[in-house]
Every structure is written in structure tokens, then in C-alpha cells.
Amino acid sequence: MYIAVVPVSKLDSFSIDWWDPKNVVKRRGYQRKPDDRRVKSIAKYFEKKTSLMPVAGLVNVRESGKLKYNNKKKELVIPDGVNIWVVDMQHRLKGLVKAREDGLVKDDFLFPVVITEGMDQVREAAQFYIINTKSKKMDVALTRRLLIENDLIKDISDAKPWEIEAVQITIDMNQSSALRENPWHDAIRRPNEEKRNPHVATEKSFVSSLRQLLIAGKYKQPHQVAKRLANFWSAIRENVPEAFDDPRRYMIQKTSGMFAFNFFIAPLFFSKYEDKEFAKRLAGLKRLKADFWKRSNKRGARRFGTGIGGYSNLAQFVQKHLG
DNA sequence: TCGACATAAACTTCAGGGTT
DNA sequence: AACCCTGAAGTTTATGTCGA
């Protein structure tokens, strides 16, 4: 097994063992046809001059004994006519080749590869299978947060604009000393943070519960929104204080309540009412009583189930009671 | 192509029973 | 009683599907 860097200009000649459904007679490949959109987006990634592609691809030379290492030149020589099969990196490879065609990277741009020798097609396919089933998406919430805090968010290609604000609002709710009286203060577990007793929600879910509120792009100042949201939740607590005393036993600070209020009710309240009206407008919660929110009460908030549909129904039910 | 919703998978909490 | 184990039930997150 070798590890090497290959200049883009040489990548063209690598072979990919495609699956061709029309040609069942010929020996069948195991790779899907590349997804053009992915190829394009990888090529586009190189529009930024600082872009790197540091994760090695995997290729295999099926014949044994063809590879020669030239110690003097420090080069691995693969003779003409020997196929280099791409096992895992076809999209990155195609993307990089396209980037070169588009003039985004120079010919000597280096791409790291791991080269194995002597695996036959089936073992190669098995390797492909392992790579693509065993790997799991990692949770990148921590990284995202670090970048947002340092204003590097523009570097993240897939971050939605509202998420940036949502994270800032969540941080305020959780940590700002000015908002320390709101029910979520110190109750949100930050990414990678050790779980502590006061934690009743994660940053991840709190952030996504703010989507509806922020998606229209109406509210531009995260600190302002955080302040209103803190007032909103304090007003909720004024009306059903028991449900907040022991948050683990009630649904109001669990995903159900969090989504019902943040996702569905807050957007309405924010556009219709002033902060100081919140408590009055939420007075209907008194009628529902804390018991409605008890986890152990199957007839209460629980009956609406989970998932965004359930939370929506719960929110509608609550709103009816608000009158 | 996107959001809404459903479902699956992953993870957490709880309850009951046995053991020390 | 305190502890531990285990399976079940409940909660949250990830993924898939469908229709607008």
C-alpha cells in the first residue's frame, strides 16, 4: 500500500468501474454514475483560492507487481497500460478535473491518494461498500458554532442565514446575564458540553425550533429577538410556574413545548403584540393548568405526539385556549 | 425543488425485580 | 434500603417520501 500525491493533470487517466444497466452481458461494475450536481459543486468549491482537499482518495491497481518505486526520484512509477481504479473519490476526482478545466486550479495542484495493489474487482467493491456504509455523518454543530462566533460563517457553504441568527439568539438565551431570568438560562447544553443537571435541551434542537421565527428574515437583530424571546418565555412561566419548577417532569420545556411555542406561537406573538402584553395574552394557559403539561398525563400535551405535525397540533390547541 | 409530514434509528429514562 | 441490571417505553434526531 502506498500513499502519494498526484497532480491534477494526471487524474484524467484513472478508471472508474461503472455499473452499466444496459450492458448486463459485459462484466458489471459497482460504481454509480457520478452525480453532476455534486461534481459541479466540488468544482465550484475551488473558486475560492484557499480551498484545500486534504482527505485522500482510494485507488487500486488490480495487477500485482506492476508498481515500481524509484528511490532516487522518490516517485512511484505506474507503467502505461496499467489501469488505476478509483475506489473511493470519484466525485472529488471529477470535481477537481472540472475545476482544472475551468482554470480554477493549476496543473500541478496535488491530490492525495492511497494506492493499494492486487485487489481484484470484487474485493475492491467490498472495500467501496465498507467505506460507504461504515462511515457515519459526524455532528458538526460544535464546528459550526465556533465559526459563527468568529464571524467565519461565510466559509460554510451550507449554513442557512437564519441559522446564524438562531445560534446567536440561543447563546443569548442560555448565557447572557441580562436575560438570566428567562426559563432557558443555563438550561441549554452547548455542543460537546458535558451534560449537567440543569440542561433540558440541546443547542441543536433549540436552534431548529427558531426556524419559523427567523426564516422570513424580518428580524435583523439577534440580541433584540433574544430579549423578546426571553420576555415571551418569562410570560409563559408566569402563567404556569409549576410546569417550570421541575422541567423534566413537564413537556413545556421539552421538544414538544419548545417547538409549539418557539416555532408556531412566537412568530404570531412577535408580530401581533408588544412584549408587555405577552403575559396577559397568555393568560389562557392558567385554564389549561400545569397538569396539561405533565409528562405522565397521557391526555395532556403528550397526546399530540412528536414530529413537527404533532407540535403544530399542540400549538393550535394551545392557541384555542388563549382565545 | 422544497417543506410538511411520516417513519426509522438512536438515545434516554423508567420500572420492576433480583442481589447485596 | 441501596444498588445494579435489563427490557420496555418514551423522547429526540436523522432520513425518506410525497405532493404542491
Short mmCIF file of C-alpha atoms (C1' of nucleotides) in Angstrom, two decimals, chain A residues 202 204-205 254-255 298 306, chain C residues 9-15:
data_model
loop_
_atom_site.label_atom_id
_atom_site.label_comp_id
_atom_site.label_asym_id
_atom_site.label_seq_id
_atom_site.Cartn_x
_atom_site.Cartn_y
_atom_site.Cartn_z
CA THR A 202 -29.60 20.96 23.29
CA LYS A 204 -29.16 21.91 18.14
CA SER A 205 -32.85 21.49 18.77
CA LYS A 254 -39.15 19.54 26.13
CA THR A 255 -39.17 19.39 22.37
CA LYS A 298 -51.35 10.89 28.51
CA THR A 306 -43.90 14.03 18.25
"C1'" DA C 9 -41.44 2.88 26.89
"C1'" DG C 10 -40.68 7.42 25.78
"C1'" DT C 11 -38.09 11.31 23.51
"C1'" DT C 12 -35.21 13.36 20.06
"C1'" DT C 13 -32.79 13.40 15.81
"C1'" DA C 14 -31.95 11.70 11.12
"C1'" DT C 15 -33.69 10.12 6.93
#
